[in-house]
Short mmCIF file of C-alpha atoms in Angstrom, two decimals:
data_model
loop_
_atom_site.label_atom_id
_atom_site.label_comp_id
_atom_site.label_asym_id
_atom_site.label_seq_id
_atom_site.Cartn_x
_atom_site.Cartn_y
_atom_site.Cartn_z
CA MET H 1 228.81 135.56 143.07
CA ASN H 2 230.16 134.01 139.86
CA ALA H 3 227.00 135.05 137.92
CA ILE H 4 227.80 136.57 134.52
CA PRO H 5 225.71 139.50 133.09
CA PRO H 6 223.41 138.24 130.36
CA ASN H 7 224.94 140.49 127.68
CA LEU H 8 228.41 138.88 128.31
CA ASN H 9 227.17 135.23 127.83
CA GLY H 10 228.15 133.53 124.68
CA SER H 11 225.81 131.27 122.73
CA ASP H 12 225.96 128.80 119.86
CA GLY H 13 229.59 127.65 120.78
CA THR H 14 230.84 131.22 120.68
CA GLY H 15 232.05 133.01 123.85
CA LYS H 16 232.30 136.57 125.09
CA VAL H 17 235.23 138.38 126.62
CA ILE H 18 234.56 139.24 130.22
CA SER H 19 237.93 140.64 131.38
CA VAL H 20 241.39 141.36 129.91
CA ARG H 21 244.47 141.64 132.19
CA GLY H 22 247.55 141.97 130.14
CA SER H 23 247.84 138.67 128.18
CA VAL H 24 245.30 136.82 130.30
CA VAL H 25 241.70 136.91 129.01
CA ASP H 26 238.64 135.53 130.80
CA ILE H 27 235.89 134.29 128.44
CA SER H 28 232.34 133.14 129.23
CA PHE H 29 230.31 130.38 127.27
CA SER H 30 226.70 129.79 127.92
CA SER H 31 226.70 126.14 126.92
CA HIS H 32 229.61 123.61 126.38
CA LEU H 33 233.09 124.69 127.60
CA PRO H 34 235.89 123.96 125.15
CA PRO H 35 238.65 121.73 126.60
CA VAL H 36 241.97 123.06 127.98
CA TYR H 37 244.59 123.91 125.22
CA THR H 38 241.76 124.84 122.75
CA LEU H 39 242.61 127.71 120.58
CA LEU H 40 240.09 130.59 120.48
CA LYS H 41 240.08 133.52 118.19
CA ALA H 42 238.94 136.91 119.58
CA GLY H 43 238.61 140.60 118.38
CA ASN H 44 236.59 142.25 115.66
CA SER H 45 238.32 140.41 112.78
CA GLU H 46 239.24 137.42 114.97
CA GLN H 47 242.90 138.38 114.83
CA ILE H 48 243.91 137.67 118.52
CA PRO H 49 244.50 133.91 119.28
CA ILE H 50 243.90 132.85 122.85
CA GLU H 51 244.84 129.45 124.17
CA ILE H 52 242.69 128.10 127.09
CA LEU H 53 244.75 127.29 130.24
CA SER H 54 242.13 126.61 132.82
CA HIS H 55 238.36 126.29 133.48
CA LEU H 56 237.23 128.76 136.25
CA ASP H 57 233.64 127.41 136.74
CA ALA H 58 230.82 125.99 134.64
CA HIS H 59 230.67 128.95 132.26
CA ARG H 60 234.10 130.63 132.36
CA VAL H 61 237.51 129.75 130.98
CA ARG H 62 240.80 131.61 131.41
CA GLY H 63 243.23 131.70 128.58
CA VAL H 64 246.47 133.42 127.49
CA ALA H 65 246.73 135.61 124.43
CA LEU H 66 249.50 134.68 122.01
CA THR H 67 249.65 138.08 120.42
CA PRO H 68 249.29 141.63 121.95
CA THR H 69 245.74 142.24 123.22
CA GLN H 70 245.46 145.96 122.09
CA GLY H 71 241.84 146.58 121.01
CA LEU H 72 240.32 143.69 122.79
CA ALA H 73 237.35 144.79 124.95
CA ARG H 74 234.64 143.27 127.25
CA GLY H 75 231.70 141.87 125.31
CA MET H 76 233.62 141.07 122.18
CA THR H 77 232.70 137.75 120.59
CA VAL H 78 235.23 134.76 120.72
CA LYS H 79 235.17 132.07 118.16
CA ASN H 80 236.13 128.46 119.12
CA THR H 81 238.47 127.01 116.43
CA GLY H 82 237.65 123.48 117.73
CA GLY H 83 241.15 122.33 118.17
CA PRO H 84 244.65 123.10 119.79
CA LEU H 85 247.48 125.20 118.42
CA LYS H 86 249.08 123.44 115.51
CA ALA H 87 252.52 123.29 113.76
CA PRO H 88 253.27 122.42 110.12
CA VAL H 89 255.24 119.23 109.55
CA GLY H 90 256.32 117.62 106.27
CA LYS H 91 259.11 117.97 103.72
CA GLY H 92 257.97 121.41 102.85
CA ILE H 93 259.33 123.02 106.12
CA PHE H 94 262.96 122.56 105.20
CA SER H 95 265.03 125.78 104.99
CA ARG H 96 262.08 127.87 106.28
CA MET H 97 261.70 130.16 109.25
CA PHE H 98 258.52 130.17 111.35
CA ASP H 99 256.74 131.82 114.18
CA VAL H 100 254.70 130.04 116.90
CA PHE H 101 251.59 129.79 114.65
CA GLY H 102 253.46 127.98 111.81
CA ASN H 103 253.41 131.08 109.73
CA THR H 104 256.61 131.64 107.65
CA ILE H 105 258.63 134.83 108.59
CA ASP H 106 261.30 134.44 105.95
CA ARG H 107 259.52 136.18 102.95
CA GLN H 108 260.07 133.16 100.83
CA GLY H 109 256.67 132.47 99.62
CA GLU H 110 253.78 130.15 100.64
CA LEU H 111 254.21 126.78 102.29
CA SER H 112 253.58 123.54 100.28
CA ASP H 113 253.78 119.85 100.97
CA VAL H 114 252.90 120.15 104.64
CA HIS H 115 250.18 118.91 107.06
CA TRP H 116 249.34 120.25 110.52
CA ARG H 117 249.73 118.63 113.81
CA SER H 118 248.87 119.59 117.33
CA ILE H 119 251.89 120.93 119.39
CA HIS H 120 250.63 119.12 122.49
CA GLN H 121 251.99 115.60 122.26
CA TYR H 122 252.89 112.85 124.80
CA PRO H 123 256.45 111.77 125.30
CA PRO H 124 257.32 108.39 123.60
CA PRO H 125 256.50 105.35 125.95
CA LEU H 126 259.33 103.59 127.66
CA GLY H 127 258.94 100.45 125.54
CA LYS H 128 259.69 102.48 122.45
CA ARG H 129 262.81 104.24 123.72
CA SER H 130 266.38 103.10 122.85
CA THR H 131 268.64 101.96 125.59
CA GLN H 132 271.96 102.20 123.68
CA SER H 133 274.39 104.96 124.54
CA GLU H 134 276.56 106.49 121.76
CA ILE H 135 278.98 109.50 121.78
CA PHE H 136 278.10 112.53 119.65
CA GLU H 137 281.31 114.25 118.47
CA THR H 138 281.25 118.04 118.17
CA GLY H 139 284.84 118.81 116.96
CA ILE H 140 285.40 121.03 120.05
CA LYS H 141 288.29 119.67 122.11
CA LEU H 142 287.18 120.60 125.58
CA ILE H 143 283.67 119.13 125.12
CA ASP H 144 284.71 115.90 123.37
CA VAL H 145 287.49 115.12 125.87
CA LEU H 146 285.82 116.11 129.23
CA VAL H 147 282.23 116.43 128.66
CA PRO H 148 281.23 114.07 125.86
CA LEU H 149 277.65 114.48 124.53
CA GLU H 150 275.18 111.67 123.97
CA ARG H 151 273.46 110.93 120.62
CA GLY H 152 269.81 111.29 121.48
CA GLY H 153 270.61 113.02 124.74
CA LYS H 154 270.20 116.37 126.17
CA ALA H 155 273.05 118.77 126.83
CA GLY H 156 272.73 122.16 128.62
CA LEU H 157 275.06 125.14 128.15
CA PHE H 158 274.81 127.09 131.43
CA GLY H 159 276.20 130.63 131.82
CA GLY H 160 275.41 134.17 132.77
CA ALA H 161 275.02 137.07 130.39
CA GLY H 162 277.89 137.49 127.87
CA VAL H 163 279.99 134.47 128.49
CA GLY H 164 279.48 132.84 125.05
CA LYS H 165 276.43 130.49 125.22
CA THR H 166 275.08 131.46 121.89
CA VAL H 167 278.48 131.64 120.16
CA LEU H 168 279.15 128.02 121.42
CA LEU H 169 275.75 126.91 120.25
CA THR H 170 276.36 128.46 116.87
CA GLU H 171 279.73 126.82 116.59
CA MET H 172 278.24 123.51 117.33
CA ILE H 173 275.64 124.01 114.58
CA HIS H 174 278.40 124.90 112.19
CA ASN H 175 280.65 121.76 113.12
CA MET H 176 277.70 119.17 113.27
CA ILE H 177 275.72 120.18 110.19
CA GLY H 178 278.65 119.32 107.91
CA HIS H 179 279.03 115.74 109.10
CA HIS H 180 275.76 115.16 110.74
CA GLU H 181 273.58 113.24 108.31
CA GLY H 182 270.23 114.06 109.88
CA MET H 183 268.64 117.46 110.03
CA SER H 184 268.54 120.40 112.42
CA ILE H 185 265.97 122.51 114.04
CA PHE H 186 266.80 125.72 115.72
CA CYS H 187 264.44 127.07 118.21
CA GLY H 188 264.86 130.63 119.51
CA ILE H 189 262.85 131.19 122.77
CA GLY H 190 262.82 134.78 123.92
CA GLU H 191 266.18 135.79 122.39
CA ARG H 192 267.02 138.90 120.28
CA CYS H 193 265.68 139.02 116.75
CA ARG H 194 269.20 140.17 115.61
CA GLU H 195 270.64 136.80 116.60
CA GLY H 196 268.02 134.92 114.59
CA GLU H 197 268.74 136.99 111.44
CA GLU H 198 272.51 136.60 111.79
CA LEU H 199 272.08 132.85 112.24
CA TYR H 200 269.81 132.58 109.14
CA ARG H 201 272.46 134.55 107.06
CA GLU H 202 275.30 132.31 108.37
CA MET H 203 273.46 129.13 107.63
CA LYS H 204 272.55 130.33 104.20
CA ASP H 205 276.13 131.35 103.38
CA ALA H 206 277.42 127.98 104.66
CA GLY H 207 274.98 126.16 102.32
CA VAL H 208 273.29 124.10 105.08
CA LEU H 209 269.96 125.76 105.20
CA GLN H 210 268.36 122.98 103.05
CA ASN H 211 268.62 120.57 106.05
CA MET H 212 267.55 123.05 108.59
CA VAL H 213 264.32 124.57 110.13
CA MET H 214 264.25 127.65 112.30
CA LEU H 215 261.50 128.74 114.73
CA PHE H 216 261.47 132.03 116.75
CA GLY H 217 259.42 133.29 119.65
CA GLN H 218 261.23 136.48 119.98
CA MET H 219 261.95 138.68 123.01
CA ASN H 220 259.45 141.35 122.11
CA GLU H 221 256.53 138.80 121.70
CA PRO H 222 253.98 138.20 124.47
CA PRO H 223 254.82 135.41 127.07
CA GLY H 224 252.27 133.04 125.47
CA ALA H 225 254.13 132.93 122.18
CA ARG H 226 257.53 132.42 123.97
CA PHE H 227 255.95 129.65 126.07
CA ARG H 228 254.75 127.66 123.24
CA ILE H 229 257.40 127.99 120.56
CA GLY H 230 259.48 125.09 122.26
CA GLN H 231 256.46 122.68 121.81
CA ALA H 232 256.11 123.74 118.21
CA ALA H 233 259.70 122.91 117.55
CA LEU H 234 259.44 119.53 119.25
CA THR H 235 256.38 118.70 117.17
CA MET H 236 258.52 119.15 114.02
CA ALA H 237 261.41 117.22 115.57
CA GLU H 238 259.02 114.27 116.57
CA TYR H 239 257.74 114.19 112.90
CA PHE H 240 261.27 113.67 111.47
CA ARG H 241 262.17 111.09 114.22
CA ASP H 242 258.88 109.04 114.05
CA ASP H 243 257.66 109.42 110.60
CA GLU H 244 260.78 110.05 108.49
CA HIS H 245 263.02 107.84 110.78
CA ARG H 246 265.84 110.44 110.76
CA ASP H 247 268.14 111.80 113.42
CA VAL H 248 267.34 115.36 114.52
CA LEU H 249 269.60 117.85 116.11
CA LEU H 250 267.56 120.21 118.15
CA LEU H 251 269.07 123.44 119.39
CA MET H 252 267.24 125.64 121.75
CA ASP H 253 268.29 129.09 122.78
CA ASN H 254 267.21 129.90 125.64
CA ILE H 255 265.52 127.38 128.10
CA PHE H 256 265.57 130.10 130.91
CA ARG H 257 263.36 132.28 128.59
CA PHE H 258 260.80 129.42 128.43
CA ILE H 259 260.76 129.22 132.27
CA GLN H 260 260.52 133.08 132.42
CA ALA H 261 257.50 133.08 130.02
CA GLY H 262 255.76 130.53 132.19
CA MET H 263 256.53 132.64 135.28
CA GLU H 264 254.90 135.71 133.58
CA ILE H 265 251.88 133.68 132.66
CA SER H 266 251.56 132.21 136.10
CA GLY H 267 251.52 135.66 137.68
CA LEU H 268 248.95 136.96 135.34
CA MET H 269 246.90 133.85 135.98
CA GLY H 270 246.82 134.77 139.72
CA GLN H 271 248.77 131.76 141.02
CA MET H 272 250.76 132.10 144.18
CA PRO H 273 254.52 132.33 143.41
CA SER H 274 256.98 129.76 144.65
CA ARG H 275 260.67 130.18 145.59
CA LEU H 276 262.34 133.33 144.28
CA GLY H 277 259.17 134.31 142.46
CA TYR H 278 259.11 131.29 140.13
CA GLN H 279 255.72 129.71 139.18
CA PRO H 280 254.55 126.70 141.36
CA THR H 281 254.29 124.53 138.23
CA LEU H 282 257.87 125.05 137.18
CA SER H 283 258.80 121.43 137.50
CA THR H 284 255.76 120.11 135.61
CA GLU H 285 256.13 122.68 132.70
CA LEU H 286 259.81 121.82 132.15
CA SER H 287 259.24 118.19 132.26
CA ARG H 288 256.45 118.38 129.73
CA LEU H 289 258.98 119.91 127.35
CA GLU H 290 262.14 117.94 128.18
CA GLU H 291 260.61 114.41 128.40
CA ARG H 292 259.51 114.65 124.71
CA ILE H 293 263.19 114.86 123.66
CA ALA H 294 264.05 111.12 123.53
CA ASN H 295 265.98 108.46 121.65
CA THR H 296 263.56 105.80 120.14
CA ASP H 297 264.13 102.67 118.01
CA THR H 298 263.36 104.70 114.85
CA GLY H 299 265.56 107.74 115.32
CA ALA H 300 266.89 110.18 117.95
CA ILE H 301 266.51 113.76 118.96
CA THR H 302 269.74 115.15 120.27
CA ALA H 303 269.14 118.39 122.06
CA ILE H 304 271.61 121.15 122.92
CA GLN H 305 270.12 123.85 125.02
CA ALA H 306 271.53 127.22 126.15
CA VAL H 307 270.37 128.05 129.78
CA TYR H 308 270.89 131.55 131.04
CA VAL H 309 271.91 131.52 134.68
CA PRO H 310 270.64 134.62 136.69
CA ALA H 311 273.44 136.43 138.38
CA ASP H 312 275.79 133.42 137.66
CA ASP H 313 273.98 131.56 140.50
CA LEU H 314 273.81 127.80 139.70
CA THR H 315 271.58 127.22 142.68
CA ASP H 316 268.80 129.28 141.02
CA PRO H 317 265.64 127.02 140.79
CA ALA H 318 265.50 127.42 136.93
CA SER H 319 269.11 126.04 136.73
CA VAL H 320 268.48 123.33 139.25
CA HIS H 321 265.29 121.97 137.67
CA THR H 322 266.98 121.99 134.19
CA PHE H 323 270.18 120.06 135.49
CA SER H 324 268.01 117.06 136.39
CA HIS H 325 266.92 116.48 132.90
CA LEU H 326 270.26 116.58 131.16
CA SER H 327 272.85 113.85 130.20
CA ALA H 328 275.64 116.60 130.01
CA SER H 329 275.96 119.99 131.74
CA ILE H 330 278.44 122.37 130.26
CA VAL H 331 279.05 125.28 132.64
CA LEU H 332 280.52 128.47 131.17
CA SER H 333 282.71 130.56 133.49
CA ARG H 334 282.95 134.37 133.52
CA LYS H 335 286.43 134.04 135.10
CA ARG H 336 287.73 131.93 132.24
CA ALA H 337 286.08 134.29 129.81
CA SER H 338 287.85 137.29 131.48
CA GLU H 339 291.23 135.48 131.04
CA GLY H 340 290.59 134.92 127.30
CA LEU H 341 290.20 131.12 127.62
CA TYR H 342 287.58 130.39 124.99
CA PRO H 343 285.33 128.41 124.85
CA ALA H 344 284.99 129.62 128.61
CA ILE H 345 283.88 126.21 129.79
CA ASP H 346 284.66 125.36 133.44
CA PRO H 347 286.15 121.82 133.16
CA LEU H 348 285.75 121.20 136.99
CA GLN H 349 281.93 122.20 137.14
CA SER H 350 280.94 120.68 133.88
CA SER H 351 279.87 116.95 133.84
CA SER H 352 278.71 114.28 131.51
CA LYS H 353 276.88 110.89 132.20
CA MET H 354 278.82 109.63 129.05
CA ALA H 355 282.27 110.06 130.73
CA THR H 356 282.33 106.49 132.11
CA PRO H 357 284.59 103.55 131.13
CA GLY H 358 281.61 101.56 129.74
CA ILE H 359 280.81 104.19 127.06
CA VAL H 360 284.04 106.00 126.26
CA SER H 361 287.24 104.08 125.74
CA ASP H 362 289.38 103.24 128.96
CA ARG H 363 292.22 105.48 127.57
CA HIS H 364 289.75 108.44 127.13
CA TYR H 365 288.28 107.89 130.67
CA SER H 366 291.69 107.74 132.33
CA LEU H 367 292.99 110.66 130.42
CA ALA H 368 289.87 112.81 131.33
CA GLN H 369 290.39 111.95 134.90
CA ASP H 370 294.04 112.88 134.87
CA ILE H 371 293.25 116.22 133.20
CA ARG H 372 290.63 117.03 135.82
CA GLN H 373 292.96 115.99 138.65
CA THR H 374 295.76 118.27 137.22
CA LEU H 375 293.40 121.18 136.76
CA ALA H 376 291.97 120.72 140.35
CA GLN H 377 295.46 120.62 141.87
CA TYR H 378 296.33 123.86 139.97
CA GLU H 379 293.15 125.45 141.29
CA ASP H 380 294.21 124.51 144.90
CA LEU H 381 297.75 125.85 144.41
CA LYS H 382 296.67 129.33 142.96
CA ASP H 383 296.30 130.91 146.38
CA ILE H 384 299.83 129.87 147.40
CA ILE H 385 301.15 131.13 144.13
CA ALA H 386 299.34 134.56 144.60
CA MET H 387 300.76 134.85 148.18
CA LEU H 388 304.26 133.32 148.08
CA GLY H 389 305.10 133.07 144.34
CA LEU H 390 305.72 130.11 142.06
CA GLU H 391 309.32 129.68 143.44
CA GLN H 392 308.12 128.62 146.83
CA LEU H 393 306.32 125.47 145.45
CA SER H 394 307.99 122.12 145.41
CA SER H 395 309.39 120.81 142.13
CA ASP H 396 306.44 118.37 141.74
CA ASP H 397 303.87 121.15 142.38
CA ARG H 398 305.74 123.31 139.79
CA LYS H 399 305.41 120.56 137.21
CA VAL H 400 301.60 120.26 137.98
CA VAL H 401 301.26 124.03 137.41
CA PHE H 402 303.14 124.03 134.07
CA ARG H 403 301.10 120.98 132.90
CA ALA H 404 297.77 122.61 133.97
CA ARG H 405 298.62 126.02 132.30
CA LYS H 406 299.55 124.27 129.00
CA LEU H 407 296.32 122.13 129.26
CA GLU H 408 294.17 125.18 129.84
CA ARG H 409 295.63 126.74 126.77
CA PHE H 410 295.52 123.65 124.55
CA LEU H 411 291.83 123.22 125.44
CA THR H 412 291.08 126.67 123.92
CA GLN H 413 290.04 126.64 120.24
CA PRO H 414 289.52 129.17 117.61
CA PHE H 415 285.85 129.07 116.29
CA PHE H 416 284.56 129.22 112.62
CA THR H 417 281.75 131.56 113.81
CA THR H 418 284.13 134.07 115.31
CA GLU H 419 286.74 134.23 112.52
CA GLN H 420 285.49 137.68 111.41
CA PHE H 421 286.06 139.08 114.92
CA SER H 422 289.30 137.31 115.89
CA GLY H 423 291.08 136.97 112.65
CA ILE H 424 292.10 133.43 113.55
CA PRO H 425 290.78 130.67 111.21
CA GLY H 426 288.47 128.24 112.81
CA LYS H 427 289.60 124.67 113.72
CA LEU H 428 287.73 121.37 113.78
CA VAL H 429 289.64 118.82 115.97
CA THR H 430 288.93 115.06 116.07
CA LEU H 431 288.73 113.27 119.44
CA LYS H 432 291.77 111.23 118.72
CA ASN H 433 293.85 114.44 117.97
CA ALA H 434 292.54 116.03 121.25
CA LEU H 435 293.38 113.02 123.28
CA ASP H 436 296.86 112.72 121.82
CA GLY H 437 297.61 116.31 122.60
CA CYS H 438 296.44 116.09 126.20
CA GLU H 439 298.34 112.82 126.74
CA MET H 440 301.65 114.42 125.48
CA ILE H 441 301.22 117.47 127.74
CA LEU H 442 300.48 115.14 130.79
CA GLN H 443 303.58 113.06 130.00
CA ASP H 444 305.81 116.24 129.71
CA LYS H 445 306.73 115.53 126.07
CA LEU H 446 306.14 119.19 125.02
CA ASP H 447 308.28 120.90 127.66
CA ASP H 448 310.26 122.58 124.93
CA TYR H 449 307.29 124.71 123.82
CA PRO H 450 306.28 127.82 125.68
CA GLU H 451 302.83 128.18 127.20
CA ARG H 452 301.63 130.76 124.68
CA ALA H 453 302.32 128.28 121.76
CA PHE H 454 299.39 126.17 122.95
CA TYR H 455 296.97 128.96 122.88
CA MET H 456 294.19 128.95 120.13
CA ILE H 457 295.46 126.08 118.13
CA GLY H 458 293.62 122.97 116.78
CA GLY H 459 295.39 119.65 117.04
CA ILE H 460 298.90 119.07 118.45
CA ASN H 461 300.25 119.02 114.74
CA ASP H 462 299.54 122.80 114.62
CA LEU H 463 301.84 123.27 117.50
CA LYS H 464 304.63 121.40 115.76
CA LYS H 465 304.21 123.47 112.59
#
C-alpha cells in the first residue's frame, strides 16, 4: 500500500517529491532517511526550503515548506542540506533586520563577523538557572505599581484587536532601551510589515538601533516561516546571554500568530484538531519556545510578549496555555480603551508573581493592595450609581468613588510613541514618583484638584505645576 513508484524514488542521498498539499510536501528517499528538523532544498534551482517534521515510513518523510510552493511538482529532485535551519549569531548582527533564514532584509549590505547556529536548542538545565528575583522598571506607572515585571522573566500583554498591545510594546522598547544596558531583539511573528517598517524607522531616529536586532516572519509568509521565526530570535538571544554574558530584552509580537501558524501546519499535516480547532500539540510547541527564555548565572533573557486574544475571550486555549508560562500577565481592556484610559490595562485582571512583600518593598505591596481594593469597590458601586445616582451613596462610598476615579486618571500616561497622534509630550515616571502620587490620592491629600487634572500627566509634580 505504501509502495512508491520507482521513478519517484530518490537515490544517493537525494529525494523526490511525491505529493504537494499547500505548504506540506511528502518526499521519498531510497536509502537513509534524514532526521526530523533537517532542512531540504527542492525545486529546479533548489530555491524552496523544506523542513522535515515527521517520518511516515521507511522511505517517506513529510515536511513543511518555508516559502511558497508555486512551481513545485511531483518527481522533482530534493537535496539534503545535511543540517537544520540555522540563524546567524555574532557581533555582526547588531542593527540589522532578518528573515527566518538569516537573510538580511534591510538593504544595508552583506553580513560580516557572524557564525551560524541551529535554531533548535534545548532550554538551559535547572542547575544553571538563576534563582534571584529582581524587578525590571519600565517607566510606565500602572505596570510598575500594580504589575511589576521580573528581570529574566516573561511578561504577556493580552488583548483583542485594536486595544493597544503593539503601542504598549513599542513604548516599552523606547523606555527600556535608553536605560537598559543590555541589548534588544524584536521578533515580529505574523504581524503587518507596515508595523515592522515603522518600528525600524522609529528606532533609527531614536539612535538605539546599534543595540538592537530585528527579525520578521510577516503575515503574508507561509505558516512554516511564521512558526520558526521565534526559534531563530531565541537562538540569537541565547548567544548574547551565554557567549557574550549580556542581558537581553526579547520582544515578541505576537505569540498568538505563532500558535496560529502551528495550527495551520497541524491541519495540513493531517493531525486531528483539538479543542476549538487548535492543534493537539499546542502545549508542547509553546513550551519548546517559552522554556528557552530563562535567567542563568551568566545573563538573563527578559521577554515581553504580545498575545492577541480572539474575540476578547481569555478562556481561549491559546491564552490559557500562554498564561501558565508567564511571571506577569498584563490584560488590556476594550472598555478602558473606549473610555480613553490609556494604557488600557485592566488593573483587576492583570497580575504579577513579583507583587509580593518578599520582592517589592512593604510600602509598595500595601499601596498596590489598597489601589486594587479601591478600584474593586468602585467597580461594585458602578451599578448602584447607574441606577440611583451618586447622591444615594453613603459619604464613605462617595469618598471611595472619588479616590478610584482620580487613581484611574492618574494611572493614565502620555506615551513617547504616540506624541505625533495625541500632541501630548511623552512622560517617563519613576516607581517612587508613581507610588508617592498614588499614596497622596489614597490619603485624600489632593482633594482640591478636579479629576480631569490627573488625566494624562506624568508624576504628581506635573499636577502641582
